[in-house]
């Protein structure tokens, strides 16, 4: 399963990219609005830092506007995937952009039917929003399971990108269902790295080392 970072924060992107954990990035206008600086420059910088697919979202809601924006965003780099909202005009733009070899990620998906239509239109990714479904008392992960099954049945060339992830259990559930990608807010990724028993175990190892060595750190010479 691929891990994307759901963030426009350059510091977090660099941090986790240096750990080799970031296969791609998803951004949206809300994430960009949280950052200081020109959004266009931030998007350009993200495209330069991460080699994998970078989802950049259009703001237009009409077909012609989405096409113009999609073409412009695609010029940021070869790894750009244009994020298009799940609307009738959006589906038309997905098909037209695909005909121009521009990849798309259909966002704001809340049902398996919407994902089926986006895949049929030619999207490279569909983004079901799990946390927002959970928020209204629906089981977001059930939608992911349905989409994965449908895409397998018909061998759609479209990846299931699980979005709106709120906690590490969402990641385990998405992985068990065979989703292609999860896009994670940096705090969820941080929680996946940490475990209290790791901290306790490390502290104990260091304490025990102090009991047997006069040197606080290991000698850096190679023993003969
Ligand atoms: C990613 O593509 C989505 O824009 C994002 O995961 C939405 O998450 P939210 O529901 O926490 O805003």
XYZ file of C-alpha atoms and ligand atoms in Angstrom:
236
model
C 0.000 0.000 0.000
C 1.286 3.434 -0.886
C 1.396 6.244 1.669
C 0.717 9.798 0.588
C 0.990 12.787 2.908
C -2.184 14.879 3.105
C -0.481 18.199 3.666
C 0.849 21.399 2.138
C 3.283 21.956 5.004
C 6.782 21.948 3.515
C 8.481 21.159 6.831
C 6.360 18.023 7.380
C 6.700 16.997 3.754
C 10.528 17.235 3.919
C 10.644 15.483 7.299
C 8.693 12.396 6.233
C 10.100 12.379 2.712
C 13.607 12.105 4.227
C 12.415 8.970 6.073
C 11.411 7.414 2.758
C 7.775 7.218 3.823
C 6.175 9.534 1.279
C 5.041 7.992 -2.001
C 3.047 11.076 -2.983
C 1.172 14.137 -1.717
C -2.434 15.292 -1.681
C -3.278 18.939 -1.181
C -6.523 20.884 -1.198
C -7.476 24.560 -0.792
C -8.085 24.105 2.949
C -4.610 22.617 3.515
C -2.982 25.394 1.453
C -4.925 28.043 3.399
C -3.207 26.870 6.609
C 0.261 27.683 5.251
C 2.039 31.036 5.077
C 3.168 32.112 1.635
C 1.967 32.113 -1.935
C -0.001 28.900 -2.662
C 1.387 28.680 -6.191
C 4.952 28.775 -4.864
C 4.134 26.180 -2.221
C 2.645 23.861 -4.848
C 5.729 24.306 -7.044
C 8.009 23.516 -4.108
C 6.051 20.358 -3.203
C 6.312 19.125 -6.784
C 10.087 19.639 -6.623
C 10.589 17.893 -3.252
C 8.512 14.744 -3.787
C 9.018 12.662 -6.904
C 5.748 10.697 -6.626
C 2.242 11.805 -7.652
C 1.201 15.241 -6.315
C -2.523 16.013 -6.305
C -3.226 19.710 -6.928
C -6.882 20.734 -6.817
C -8.829 22.939 -9.221
C -10.995 25.736 -7.835
C -13.270 26.095 -10.879
C -16.559 24.216 -10.851
C -17.471 24.489 -14.550
C -16.030 22.278 -17.292
C -14.149 24.982 -19.201
C -12.665 26.430 -16.014
C -11.563 22.995 -14.781
C -9.928 22.264 -18.136
C -7.991 25.532 -18.147
C -6.900 25.067 -14.534
C -6.099 21.396 -15.024
C -3.818 22.152 -17.980
C -2.099 24.934 -16.012
C -1.603 22.802 -12.879
C -0.227 19.929 -14.991
C 2.569 22.270 -16.104
C 3.933 22.384 -12.525
C 5.550 19.000 -13.213
C 5.190 15.579 -14.781
C 4.187 14.115 -11.407
C 1.102 16.345 -11.025
C -2.299 14.700 -10.736
C -5.168 17.159 -11.152
C -7.739 16.908 -8.380
C -11.267 17.298 -9.704
C -14.496 17.416 -7.660
C -17.077 14.638 -8.114
C -19.663 16.545 -10.171
C -21.140 16.118 -13.657
C -18.816 18.814 -15.046
C -15.997 17.223 -13.108
C -16.528 13.836 -14.792
C -16.544 15.493 -18.199
C -13.254 17.219 -17.337
C -11.775 13.904 -16.138
C -12.482 12.313 -19.514
C -11.183 15.309 -21.498
C -8.019 15.624 -19.392
C -7.373 11.903 -19.773
C -7.553 12.358 -23.534
C -4.749 14.928 -23.089
C -2.729 12.415 -20.992
C -3.316 14.432 -17.816
C -3.987 12.219 -14.773
C -6.825 13.042 -12.394
C -7.834 12.284 -8.804
C -11.584 12.602 -8.265
C -12.168 14.094 -4.841
C -15.160 14.403 -2.486
C -16.312 10.831 -3.118
C -18.824 9.563 -0.582
C -20.358 6.508 -2.286
C -19.285 3.471 -4.276
C -21.502 4.626 -7.159
C -19.602 7.902 -7.386
C -16.300 5.985 -7.446
C -17.607 3.652 -10.158
C -18.542 6.612 -12.356
C -15.234 8.395 -11.765
C -13.302 5.265 -12.746
C -15.468 4.833 -15.828
C -14.812 8.459 -16.823
C -11.084 7.693 -16.725
C -9.815 8.902 -13.349
C -6.426 7.609 -12.207
C -7.450 7.857 -8.533
C -10.710 8.092 -6.593
C -10.669 9.651 -3.122
C -13.396 8.387 -0.767
C -13.568 10.651 2.310
C -13.761 8.224 5.226
C -13.583 10.509 8.262
C -16.317 12.808 6.974
C -18.632 9.803 6.462
C -17.851 8.567 9.994
C -18.647 12.084 11.251
C -22.252 11.804 10.026
C -22.761 8.325 11.456
C -22.016 6.307 8.313
C -19.250 3.725 8.129
C -16.711 5.227 5.755
C -14.638 2.067 5.530
C -17.633 0.112 4.164
C -17.564 2.406 1.131
C -13.854 1.670 0.662
C -14.533 -2.085 0.791
C -17.273 -1.769 -1.839
C -15.067 0.323 -4.147
C -12.111 -2.082 -3.888
C -14.390 -5.034 -4.719
C -16.049 -3.271 -7.674
C -12.702 -2.161 -9.140
C -11.382 -5.735 -8.804
C -14.507 -7.213 -10.435
C -14.151 -5.036 -13.509
C -10.355 -4.557 -13.472
C -10.652 -0.760 -13.531
C -7.300 0.927 -14.051
C -8.010 3.338 -11.197
C -6.463 3.442 -7.722
C -8.459 3.671 -4.500
C -6.947 6.531 -2.499
C -8.430 6.542 0.998
C -8.751 10.155 2.194
C -10.050 12.050 5.219
C -8.171 9.666 7.497
C -8.364 10.592 11.176
C -6.436 7.907 13.075
C -4.070 4.910 12.663
C -6.913 2.360 12.811
C -8.278 3.787 9.570
C -4.918 2.902 7.983
C -5.007 -0.718 9.202
C -8.595 -1.116 7.976
C -7.779 0.388 4.557
C -4.749 -1.901 4.223
C -6.791 -4.986 5.154
C -9.329 -4.085 2.483
C -6.588 -3.812 -0.141
C -6.869 -0.074 -0.833
C -4.057 1.145 -3.108
C -3.200 4.345 -1.239
C -3.872 6.081 2.071
C -3.288 9.804 2.352
C -2.306 10.723 5.888
C -2.250 13.966 7.850
C 1.252 14.280 9.401
C -0.106 13.737 12.926
C -1.535 10.333 11.964
C 1.810 9.305 10.468
C 3.550 10.450 13.680
C 1.146 8.307 15.730
C 1.915 5.285 13.530
C 5.650 5.661 14.189
C 5.339 5.934 17.958
C 4.556 3.209 20.482
C 4.858 3.597 24.295
C 6.532 0.179 24.617
C 9.216 1.297 22.155
C 9.947 4.338 24.359
C 9.988 2.230 27.547
C 12.172 -0.422 25.914
C 14.663 2.133 24.628
C 14.902 3.878 28.010
C 15.594 0.513 29.675
C 18.325 -0.383 27.169
C 20.012 2.979 27.771
C 19.774 2.605 31.571
C 21.237 -0.893 31.427
C 24.056 0.332 29.204
C 24.959 2.966 31.805
C 25.310 0.185 34.429
C 27.973 -1.660 32.415
C 29.881 1.144 30.725
C 31.782 4.171 31.943
C 31.212 5.831 28.575
C 27.758 7.476 28.107
C 27.901 6.726 24.367
C 29.289 3.739 22.478
C 32.949 3.841 21.457
C 33.172 4.628 17.787
C 36.258 2.496 17.174
C 35.804 -0.906 15.574
C 36.762 -3.703 18.040
C 39.546 -6.085 16.854
C -7.440 14.472 0.547
O -7.351 14.359 -0.649
C -8.569 15.184 1.183
O -8.655 16.466 0.685
C -8.450 15.161 2.668
O -8.030 13.881 3.090
C -9.702 15.607 3.389
O -9.558 15.387 4.767
P -10.507 16.077 5.860
O -11.854 15.444 5.780
O -9.824 15.791 7.163
O -10.545 17.538 5.535
